[in-house]
Tab-separated table of C-alpha atoms and ligand atoms in Angstrom:
chain	number	residue	atom	x	y	z
A	243	MET	CA	0.000	0.000	0.000
A	244	ALA	CA	1.225	3.503	-0.786
A	245	ASP	CA	2.461	5.555	2.203
A	246	PRO	CA	-0.512	7.775	3.201
A	247	ASN	CA	1.898	10.503	4.328
A	248	PHE	CA	3.618	10.629	0.946
A	249	TYR	CA	2.299	13.259	-1.469
A	250	ASP	CA	3.271	14.456	-4.916
A	251	VAL	CA	3.358	18.002	-3.615
A	252	ILE	CA	3.156	19.771	-0.273
A	253	VAL	CA	2.180	23.434	-0.243
A	254	LEU	CA	3.288	25.336	2.866
A	255	GLY	CA	0.809	28.184	3.470
A	256	GLY	CA	-2.884	28.273	2.643
A	257	GLY	CA	-3.184	31.900	1.562
A	258	GLY	CA	-4.127	33.138	-1.910
A	259	ALA	CA	-0.979	31.886	-3.626
A	260	GLY	CA	-0.885	28.496	-1.894
A	261	LEU	CA	-4.567	27.708	-2.473
A	262	MET	CA	-4.398	28.751	-6.129
A	263	CYS	CA	-1.325	26.567	-6.675
A	264	ALA	CA	-2.837	23.577	-4.831
A	265	GLY	CA	-6.066	23.841	-6.830
A	266	VAL	CA	-4.189	23.820	-10.140
A	267	VAL	CA	-1.895	20.945	-9.147
A	268	GLY	CA	-4.791	18.925	-7.719
A	269	GLU	CA	-6.665	19.104	-10.991
A	270	TYR	CA	-3.741	17.431	-12.701
A	271	GLY	CA	-4.425	14.455	-10.440
A	272	LYS	CA	-1.387	15.005	-8.228
A	273	ARG	CA	-1.747	14.059	-4.585
A	274	THR	CA	-1.566	17.435	-2.862
A	275	LEU	CA	-1.384	18.582	0.762
A	276	VAL	CA	-1.690	22.168	2.022
A	277	ILE	CA	-0.293	22.875	5.492
A	278	ASP	CA	-1.071	26.073	7.401
A	279	HIS	CA	-0.386	26.880	11.030
A	280	ALA	CA	-3.425	29.156	11.288
A	281	LYS	CA	-6.759	27.763	12.420
A	282	GLN	CA	-8.488	29.557	9.585
A	283	ILE	CA	-7.388	29.268	5.966
A	284	GLY	CA	-7.099	32.376	3.760
A	285	LYS	CA	-7.272	34.902	6.611
A	286	LYS	CA	-5.725	37.769	4.665
A	287	ILE	CA	-8.183	37.260	1.847
A	288	LEU	CA	-11.026	37.452	4.363
A	289	ILE	CA	-9.945	40.815	5.800
A	290	SER	CA	-8.768	42.272	2.496
A	291	GLY	CA	-10.464	45.175	0.778
A	292	GLY	CA	-12.478	45.977	3.900
A	293	GLY	CA	-13.944	42.434	3.816
A	294	ARG	CA	-14.768	42.590	0.099
A	295	CYS	CA	-11.358	41.581	-1.291
A	296	ASN	CA	-9.910	43.737	-4.028
A	297	PHE	CA	-9.109	40.518	-5.879
A	298	THR	CA	-7.420	41.970	-8.947
A	299	ASN	CA	-6.998	45.053	-11.082
A	300	ARG	CA	-8.139	45.483	-14.689
A	301	GLU	CA	-4.541	46.214	-15.655
A	302	THR	CA	-1.477	44.695	-14.024
A	303	PRO	CA	1.511	45.912	-16.069
A	304	PRO	CA	4.883	44.886	-14.618
A	305	GLU	CA	5.783	48.534	-13.884
A	306	ARG	CA	3.266	48.386	-11.061
A	307	TYR	CA	5.375	45.830	-9.238
A	308	LEU	CA	8.560	46.497	-7.257
A	309	SER	CA	11.370	43.963	-7.407
A	310	ALA	CA	15.156	43.900	-7.687
A	311	ASN	CA	14.418	42.412	-11.136
A	312	PRO	CA	11.524	44.382	-12.661
A	313	HIS	CA	11.224	41.818	-15.509
A	314	PHE	CA	10.728	38.778	-13.286
A	315	ALA	CA	6.962	39.087	-12.764
A	316	LYS	CA	6.204	39.501	-16.479
A	317	SER	CA	5.980	35.845	-17.435
A	318	ALA	CA	3.541	34.702	-14.739
A	319	LEU	CA	1.418	37.850	-15.050
A	320	ARG	CA	1.175	37.383	-18.825
A	321	ARG	CA	0.262	33.699	-18.605
A	322	TYR	CA	-2.369	33.996	-15.852
A	323	THR	CA	-4.006	37.392	-16.258
A	324	PRO	CA	-6.694	39.390	-14.424
A	325	ASP	CA	-9.146	38.172	-17.105
A	326	ASP	CA	-8.337	34.570	-16.242
A	327	PHE	CA	-9.132	35.218	-12.602
A	328	ILE	CA	-12.289	37.147	-13.527
A	329	ASP	CA	-13.390	34.122	-15.602
A	330	LEU	CA	-12.930	31.915	-12.544
A	331	VAL	CA	-14.871	34.335	-10.319
A	332	ASN	CA	-17.650	34.496	-12.930
A	333	ALA	CA	-17.761	30.705	-13.220
A	334	TYR	CA	-18.598	30.611	-9.500
A	335	GLY	CA	-21.290	33.266	-9.949
A	336	ILE	CA	-19.529	35.689	-7.597
A	337	ALA	CA	-20.876	39.201	-8.110
A	338	TRP	CA	-18.227	41.916	-8.326
A	339	HIS	CA	-17.833	45.545	-9.209
A	340	GLU	CA	-15.117	47.932	-10.319
A	341	LYS	CA	-14.141	50.774	-8.000
A	342	THR	CA	-11.683	53.513	-8.922
A	343	LEU	CA	-8.482	52.896	-10.860
A	344	GLY	CA	-9.486	49.476	-12.216
A	345	GLN	CA	-9.812	47.879	-8.771
A	346	LEU	CA	-12.229	44.910	-8.696
A	347	PHE	CA	-14.065	43.950	-5.478
A	348	CYS	CA	-16.646	41.327	-4.480
A	349	ASP	CA	-20.125	42.802	-4.095
A	350	THR	CA	-20.851	40.725	-1.018
A	351	SER	CA	-17.914	39.198	0.808
A	352	ALA	CA	-14.294	38.109	0.525
A	353	ARG	CA	-15.459	34.798	1.961
A	354	GLU	CA	-16.705	33.934	-1.538
A	355	ILE	CA	-13.145	34.061	-2.879
A	356	VAL	CA	-11.870	31.731	-0.135
A	357	ASP	CA	-14.798	29.351	-0.727
A	358	MET	CA	-14.082	29.397	-4.460
A	359	LEU	CA	-10.396	28.550	-3.954
A	360	LEU	CA	-11.290	25.757	-1.521
A	361	ALA	CA	-13.851	24.411	-4.016
A	362	GLU	CA	-11.140	24.389	-6.690
A	363	CYS	CA	-8.907	22.470	-4.265
A	364	ALA	CA	-11.734	20.019	-3.483
A	365	LYS	CA	-12.110	19.229	-7.206
A	366	GLY	CA	-8.614	17.751	-7.148
A	367	ASP	CA	-9.024	16.115	-3.703
A	368	VAL	CA	-6.444	18.450	-2.184
A	369	GLU	CA	-6.022	17.795	1.527
A	370	VAL	CA	-5.871	20.921	3.696
A	371	ARG	CA	-4.429	20.745	7.212
A	372	SER	CA	-4.952	23.899	9.271
A	373	ALA	CA	-3.690	24.558	12.820
A	374	CYS	CA	-0.656	22.492	11.813
A	375	THR	CA	2.663	23.740	13.191
A	376	ILE	CA	5.741	23.140	11.062
A	377	PHE	CA	8.780	22.105	13.111
A	378	GLU	CA	11.275	21.170	10.442
A	379	VAL	CA	11.722	20.802	6.701
A	380	THR	CA	14.479	18.652	5.253
A	381	LYS	CA	15.425	17.322	1.851
A	382	ASN	CA	16.857	13.839	1.533
A	383	GLY	CA	17.782	13.024	-2.034
A	384	ASN	CA	14.791	14.048	-4.114
A	385	VAL	CA	12.312	13.955	-1.243
A	386	PHE	CA	11.222	16.750	1.053
A	387	ALA	CA	10.112	15.828	4.583
A	388	VAL	CA	7.986	18.218	6.625
A	389	THR	CA	7.805	17.466	10.348
A	390	THR	CA	4.698	18.994	11.887
A	391	SER	CA	2.431	18.859	14.920
A	392	GLN	CA	0.218	16.485	12.893
A	393	GLY	CA	2.901	14.116	11.662
A	394	VAL	CA	5.712	13.854	9.141
A	395	PHE	CA	4.713	14.364	5.511
A	396	GLN	CA	6.854	13.757	2.468
A	397	ALA	CA	6.710	14.881	-1.147
A	398	ALA	CA	8.818	15.217	-4.264
A	399	SER	CA	7.777	18.879	-4.673
A	400	LEU	CA	7.521	21.530	-1.973
A	401	VAL	CA	5.867	24.911	-2.519
A	402	LEU	CA	6.774	27.723	-0.165
A	403	ALA	CA	3.724	30.013	0.039
A	404	THR	CA	3.849	31.338	3.589
A	405	GLY	CA	3.814	35.017	2.559
A	406	GLY	CA	5.650	37.790	4.410
A	407	PRO	CA	5.624	39.013	8.019
A	408	SER	CA	3.093	41.846	7.559
A	409	ILE	CA	0.384	41.814	10.244
A	410	PRO	CA	1.979	39.246	12.589
A	411	LYS	CA	-1.088	39.203	14.810
A	412	MET	CA	-2.852	37.389	11.966
A	413	GLY	CA	-0.264	34.633	11.946
A	414	ALA	CA	2.067	36.161	9.360
A	415	THR	CA	5.692	35.100	9.769
A	416	GLY	CA	9.103	35.340	8.146
A	417	PHE	CA	9.137	31.540	7.810
A	418	ALA	CA	9.659	31.709	4.029
A	419	TYR	CA	12.901	33.644	4.520
A	420	ASP	CA	14.195	31.194	7.150
A	421	LEU	CA	13.415	28.217	4.953
A	422	GLY	CA	14.796	29.990	1.883
A	423	ARG	CA	18.067	30.639	3.752
A	424	GLN	CA	18.157	27.024	4.971
A	425	PHE	CA	18.172	25.957	1.313
A	426	GLY	CA	20.828	28.538	0.429
A	427	LEU	CA	18.524	31.020	-1.319
A	428	LYS	CA	19.373	34.750	-1.155
A	429	ILE	CA	16.832	36.973	0.558
A	430	VAL	CA	16.334	40.579	-0.520
A	431	GLU	CA	16.020	42.587	2.682
A	432	PRO	CA	12.339	42.508	3.690
A	433	ARG	CA	10.693	45.849	4.544
A	434	PRO	CA	7.169	46.873	5.490
A	435	ALA	CA	5.414	48.276	2.384
A	436	LEU	CA	2.023	49.877	1.710
A	437	VAL	CA	2.434	51.197	5.234
A	438	PRO	CA	1.595	54.501	6.979
A	439	LEU	CA	4.550	56.863	7.517
A	440	THR	CA	5.308	58.523	10.857
A	441	LEU	CA	6.213	62.162	11.473
A	442	ALA	CA	8.316	63.653	14.258
A	443	GLY	CA	9.789	67.020	15.316
A	444	ASP	CA	8.023	70.111	13.919
A	445	GLU	CA	6.101	67.975	11.461
A	446	ALA	CA	4.525	66.074	14.343
A	447	LEU	CA	2.290	69.139	14.665
A	448	PHE	CA	0.421	67.831	11.626
A	449	ARG	CA	-0.751	64.960	13.807
A	450	ASP	CA	-3.287	67.396	15.282
A	451	LEU	CA	-5.069	66.964	11.949
A	452	SER	CA	-5.682	63.271	12.673
A	453	GLY	CA	-8.681	62.079	10.659
A	454	VAL	CA	-8.476	64.826	7.999
A	455	ALA	CA	-8.123	63.600	4.382
A	456	ALA	CA	-7.580	65.474	1.128
A	457	PRO	CA	-7.091	64.637	-2.548
A	458	THR	CA	-3.371	65.020	-3.254
A	459	ALA	CA	-0.489	63.908	-5.410
A	460	VAL	CA	2.365	62.451	-3.377
A	461	ALA	CA	5.830	61.853	-4.763
A	462	CYS	CA	8.914	60.033	-3.509
A	463	GLY	CA	11.712	60.210	-6.046
A	464	LYS	CA	10.235	59.255	-9.415
A	465	ALA	CA	7.210	57.491	-7.904
A	466	ARG	CA	4.127	59.724	-7.898
A	467	PHE	CA	0.550	58.825	-6.945
A	468	GLU	CA	-2.513	60.993	-7.315
A	469	GLU	CA	-4.859	59.804	-4.586
A	470	ALA	CA	-5.982	60.831	-1.103
A	471	THR	CA	-3.678	61.568	1.834
A	472	LEU	CA	-4.964	60.980	5.357
A	473	PHE	CA	-3.437	62.645	8.426
A	474	THR	CA	-3.215	60.235	11.362
A	475	HIS	CA	-2.280	60.529	15.023
A	476	LYS	CA	1.152	59.157	14.079
A	477	GLY	CA	1.747	60.857	10.736
A	478	LEU	CA	0.502	60.230	7.206
A	479	SER	CA	-1.554	57.517	5.563
A	480	GLY	CA	-4.236	57.201	2.853
A	481	PRO	CA	-3.744	55.510	-0.530
A	482	ALA	CA	-1.248	58.034	-1.949
A	483	VAL	CA	1.049	57.750	1.080
A	484	LEU	CA	0.708	53.944	1.290
A	485	GLN	CA	1.722	53.749	-2.366
A	486	VAL	CA	4.843	55.920	-1.984
A	487	SER	CA	5.786	54.124	1.247
A	488	SER	CA	6.838	51.130	-0.861
A	489	TYR	CA	9.442	53.351	-2.556
A	490	TRP	CA	10.425	55.327	0.555
A	491	ARG	CA	13.742	54.731	2.347
A	492	HIS	CA	14.876	56.134	5.711
A	493	GLY	CA	16.078	59.690	5.209
A	494	ASP	CA	14.004	60.312	2.075
A	495	ALA	CA	11.627	63.254	1.877
A	496	ILE	CA	8.230	62.920	0.255
A	497	ALA	CA	6.508	65.808	-1.522
A	498	VAL	CA	2.781	66.418	-1.240
A	499	ASN	CA	0.928	68.495	-3.822
A	500	PHE	CA	-2.215	69.751	-2.093
A	501	PHE	CA	-3.679	71.110	-5.344
A	502	PRO	CA	-2.719	68.570	-8.017
A	503	ASP	CA	-5.528	69.638	-10.363
A	504	ARG	CA	-4.681	73.348	-10.487
A	505	ALA	CA	-2.766	74.833	-13.399
A	506	VAL	CA	0.515	76.621	-12.730
A	507	GLY	CA	-0.179	80.257	-11.766
A	508	TRP	CA	-3.613	79.515	-10.271
A	509	LEU	CA	-2.929	81.382	-7.021
A	510	ARG	CA	-1.727	84.531	-8.805
A	511	GLN	CA	-4.895	84.318	-10.887
A	512	GLU	CA	-6.916	84.172	-7.648
A	513	LYS	CA	-5.040	87.243	-6.424
A	514	ARG	CA	-5.981	89.132	-9.593
A	515	ASN	CA	-9.608	87.943	-9.519
A	516	ARG	CA	-10.222	88.310	-5.785
A	517	PRO	CA	-7.574	90.572	-4.200
A	518	LYS	CA	-9.565	91.037	-0.975
A	519	THR	CA	-9.835	87.312	-0.274
A	520	THR	CA	-7.449	85.765	2.243
A	521	LEU	CA	-5.235	82.788	1.458
A	522	ASN	CA	-7.043	80.817	4.141
A	523	THR	CA	-10.395	81.311	2.377
A	524	VAL	CA	-8.970	80.282	-0.999
A	525	LEU	CA	-7.321	77.163	0.422
A	526	ALA	CA	-10.434	76.194	2.374
A	527	GLU	CA	-12.390	76.180	-0.899
A	528	GLY	CA	-10.261	73.256	-2.109
A	529	LEU	CA	-9.232	71.570	1.160
A	530	PRO	CA	-10.813	70.668	4.522
A	531	THR	CA	-10.929	73.812	6.731
A	532	ARG	CA	-8.614	72.436	9.418
A	533	LEU	CA	-5.984	71.512	6.860
A	534	ALA	CA	-6.270	74.905	5.111
A	535	GLU	CA	-5.747	76.625	8.496
A	536	ALA	CA	-2.759	74.447	9.393
A	537	LEU	CA	-1.088	75.090	6.025
A	538	CYS	CA	-1.676	78.868	6.282
A	539	GLU	CA	-0.183	78.917	9.768
A	540	ARG	CA	2.959	77.259	8.484
A	541	LEU	CA	3.112	79.479	5.412
A	542	VAL	CA	2.823	82.494	7.730
A	543	ALA	CA	0.488	84.080	5.219
A	544	THR	CA	-2.351	86.122	6.662
A	545	GLY	CA	-4.281	89.034	5.224
A	546	PRO	CA	-5.770	89.517	1.751
A	547	LEU	CA	-4.026	88.042	-1.294
A	548	GLY	CA	-3.929	91.528	-2.862
A	549	GLU	CA	-1.541	92.660	-0.136
A	550	MET	CA	0.954	89.934	-0.938
A	551	ALA	CA	3.707	90.526	-3.490
A	552	ASP	CA	3.398	88.414	-6.666
A	553	LYS	CA	6.679	86.753	-5.736
A	554	SER	CA	5.295	85.683	-2.343
A	555	VAL	CA	2.082	84.410	-3.923
A	556	GLN	CA	4.155	82.374	-6.369
A	557	ALA	CA	6.329	81.029	-3.542
A	558	VAL	CA	3.213	79.962	-1.619
A	559	GLU	CA	1.796	78.225	-4.698
A	560	THR	CA	5.072	76.406	-5.252
A	561	HIS	CA	5.193	75.310	-1.613
A	562	LEU	CA	1.609	74.009	-1.772
A	563	ALA	CA	2.475	71.999	-4.877
A	564	ASP	CA	5.641	70.544	-3.409
A	565	TRP	CA	5.173	70.384	0.353
A	566	PRO	CA	8.083	68.416	1.783
A	567	PHE	CA	7.605	65.985	4.643
A	568	ARG	CA	10.505	64.058	6.105
A	569	PRO	CA	8.996	60.956	7.721
A	570	ASN	CA	11.093	59.460	10.512
A	571	GLY	CA	9.825	55.928	9.937
A	572	THR	CA	6.873	53.692	9.139
A	573	GLU	CA	4.256	52.096	11.352
A	574	GLY	CA	6.054	48.794	10.714
A	575	TYR	CA	4.860	45.278	9.993
A	576	ALA	CA	1.966	45.670	12.430
A	577	LYS	CA	0.290	48.053	9.963
A	578	ALA	CA	1.912	47.151	6.630
A	579	GLU	CA	-0.406	45.682	4.019
A	580	VAL	CA	2.486	43.814	2.426
A	581	THR	CA	6.197	43.111	2.797
A	582	SER	CA	8.555	44.097	0.012
A	583	GLY	CA	11.741	42.106	-0.554
A	584	GLY	CA	11.805	38.372	0.106
A	585	VAL	CA	13.249	35.374	-1.715
A	586	SER	CA	15.437	36.817	-4.459
A	587	THR	CA	14.033	36.448	-7.966
A	588	ALA	CA	17.591	35.630	-9.098
A	589	GLU	CA	17.145	32.283	-7.334
A	590	LEU	CA	13.929	31.349	-9.175
A	591	SER	CA	12.742	30.509	-12.665
A	592	SER	CA	10.255	33.197	-13.744
A	593	GLN	CA	8.415	30.533	-15.788
A	594	THR	CA	7.908	27.955	-13.057
A	595	MET	CA	8.910	29.680	-9.773
A	596	GLU	CA	11.208	26.720	-9.075
A	597	ALA	CA	14.446	27.376	-7.189
A	598	LYS	CA	17.306	27.001	-9.649
A	599	LYS	CA	19.624	25.336	-7.161
A	600	VAL	CA	17.010	23.271	-5.276
A	601	PRO	CA	15.045	21.154	-7.763
A	602	GLY	CA	11.504	20.508	-6.557
A	603	LEU	CA	11.348	23.623	-4.341
A	604	TYR	CA	9.002	26.388	-5.555
A	605	VAL	CA	8.429	29.839	-4.014
A	606	ILE	CA	5.278	31.856	-4.795
A	607	GLY	CA	3.233	34.862	-3.691
A	608	GLU	CA	4.370	37.495	-1.264
A	609	ALA	CA	7.316	35.365	-0.097
A	610	VAL	CA	9.034	36.310	-3.379
A	611	ASP	CA	10.715	39.685	-3.945
A	612	VAL	CA	7.781	40.972	-6.026
A	613	THR	CA	5.524	43.601	-4.454
A	614	GLY	CA	2.534	45.170	-6.129
A	615	TRP	CA	0.974	48.580	-5.817
A	616	LEU	CA	-2.142	49.027	-3.734
A	617	GLY	CA	-5.261	48.076	-5.701
A	618	GLY	CA	-5.521	44.328	-6.318
A	619	TYR	CA	-1.996	43.913	-7.695
A	620	ASN	CA	-0.735	41.749	-4.832
A	621	PHE	CA	-3.539	39.221	-5.111
A	622	GLN	CA	-3.016	39.064	-8.875
A	623	TRP	CA	0.637	38.224	-8.195
A	624	ALA	CA	-0.488	35.538	-5.726
A	625	TRP	CA	-2.849	34.024	-8.359
A	626	SER	CA	-0.359	34.316	-11.261
A	627	SER	CA	2.690	32.979	-9.427
A	628	GLY	CA	0.591	30.223	-7.801
A	629	TRP	CA	-0.811	29.232	-11.178
A	630	ALA	CA	2.636	29.227	-12.838
A	631	ALA	CA	4.067	26.896	-10.184
A	632	GLY	CA	0.900	24.770	-10.249
A	633	GLN	CA	1.151	24.294	-14.009
A	634	ALA	CA	4.814	23.400	-13.814
A	635	ILE	CA	4.328	20.846	-11.028
A	636	GLY	CA	1.122	19.486	-12.536
A	637	THR	CA	2.725	18.782	-15.893
A	638	THR	CA	5.923	17.160	-14.656
B	206	FDA	P1	-0.660	35.047	2.725
B	206	FDA	O1	0.013	35.850	3.733
B	206	FDA	O2	-1.964	35.414	2.207
B	206	FDA	O3	-0.702	33.513	3.095
B	206	FDA	C1	0.338	32.892	3.791
B	206	FDA	C2	-0.215	31.756	4.589
B	206	FDA	O4	0.863	31.067	5.201
B	206	FDA	C3	-1.147	32.197	5.713
B	206	FDA	O5	-2.341	31.460	5.654
B	206	FDA	C4	-0.353	31.925	6.988
B	206	FDA	O6	-1.186	31.522	8.056
B	206	FDA	C5	0.564	30.790	6.551
B	206	FDA	N1	1.824	30.774	7.307
B	206	FDA	C6	2.648	31.795	7.583
B	206	FDA	N2	3.684	31.369	8.311
B	206	FDA	C7	3.507	30.030	8.485
B	206	FDA	C8	4.255	29.043	9.166
B	206	FDA	N3	5.384	29.329	9.806
B	206	FDA	N4	3.776	27.773	9.150
B	206	FDA	C9	2.612	27.467	8.498
B	206	FDA	N5	1.874	28.360	7.859
B	206	FDA	C10	2.330	29.644	7.845
B	206	FDA	N6	-3.925	42.654	-1.699
B	206	FDA	C11	-4.737	42.886	-2.749
B	206	FDA	O7	-4.345	42.608	-3.885
B	206	FDA	N7	-5.989	43.394	-2.564
B	206	FDA	C12	-6.477	43.709	-1.317
B	206	FDA	O8	-7.640	44.116	-1.157
B	206	FDA	C13	-5.601	43.538	-0.205
B	206	FDA	N8	-5.994	43.906	1.033
B	206	FDA	C14	-5.186	43.648	2.109
B	206	FDA	C15	-5.602	44.033	3.393
B	206	FDA	C16	-4.799	43.759	4.497
B	206	FDA	C17	-5.224	44.218	5.859
B	206	FDA	C18	-3.564	43.078	4.312
B	206	FDA	C19	-2.686	42.740	5.486
B	206	FDA	C20	-3.135	42.727	3.037
B	206	FDA	C21	-3.934	43.008	1.920
B	206	FDA	N9	-3.518	42.678	0.639
B	206	FDA	C22	-4.343	42.953	-0.436
B	206	FDA	C23	-2.250	41.972	0.386
B	206	FDA	C24	-2.542	40.483	0.199
B	206	FDA	O9	-3.355	40.041	1.276
B	206	FDA	C25	-1.272	39.664	0.152
B	206	FDA	O10	-0.368	40.189	-0.782
B	206	FDA	C26	-1.587	38.220	-0.222
B	206	FDA	O11	-2.470	37.692	0.744
B	206	FDA	C27	-0.332	37.378	-0.312
B	206	FDA	O12	-0.728	36.043	-0.534
B	206	FDA	P2	0.216	34.843	-0.096
B	206	FDA	O13	-0.590	33.620	-0.325
B	206	FDA	O14	1.534	34.981	-0.709
B	206	FDA	O15	0.439	35.052	1.477
């Protein structure tokens, strides 16, 4: 009789990437086991997108992913596209809608995505073991052995899909990096990404604006995002700031444009049109009152616009379009939506996600040094990389 603890493939981690991969492999008739230490499978999917899971984006060009090798993600993203995932969602009759910027969400609940992935796994008789602690992983010859709280399981292929350490209180760990290192794989330094930034010193005064949001454009180096900024009790957040946080490094300044839609010279035009109006009034027409007041205080500009020299008006406009903040840090993994860095893409085949120097070992999802923008890009990477590995394992 065949050893019941011997599988064709063991997938470590039952998140988006692991479940997608297991479902694909299972349908090829391979005996597949998913192991997760959490009691509940797919937790991050369940809380994502405010409980509605922003499961993909209409467009996922490689430029919207950060990686030491910007070309790496291309192959998987081209072979398993947002349309492929939408077809799957439609096949399960899951209702969805498009929000801003091509972001697709479930109408009802993220639970439907988890149920769909589990149903795909069930089609191929994939076995899922939750609340299963992994003690050790070894490779003897061509066989991987995983020692766990529920027994020792063996397989010819091992898929590392345990994600990154963002939101540890949900069971996220740096396990993928430890295991990667154990097998001699290089790890690109992991950092919290899509994370709020903190302010200190004089800029900490902005924390008084906690809860105020405004439409902005925020830039860090060449990265620029036109979305909302939210002031928090620790510093800055909101989609524009989360997006630039992935590009931000300690010591960098970020620049906020509080009037991204206004044409150059707009404030001088206001001065000509309405010389008796104060700067505060003009700013409060485009921004929340408390923010307008705080900016005016810092610009030290009181009195009617008509009493300001053109040069000063221009200087104020320039400052409003390029307001520098120098964050002193991030809110860390506790608040980061993802982790950038991870298992180096140089170690993996972009076609199959298999480790070049460890045949049979595959790394997928957030564990890999590929990090998407905010807006469904990270789940698409989980689906695409999971599918690519699943195809490769299924057809060997
Ligand atoms: P994921 O982290 O999902 O799965 C890893 C699995 O491995 C988990 O089930 C975990 O329990 C398990 N595991 C970890 N360590 C283990 C160990 N030592 N032993 C055994 N099991 C272990 N993205 C997006 O595109 N749209 C969105 O709407 C959102 N929203 C969002 C909200 C919040 C609050 C967060 C924190 C993140 C998002 N994301 C997102 C990001 C997205 O959730 C993330 O990129 C994917 O879930 C990554 O999928 P993976 O399968 O790679 O890892």
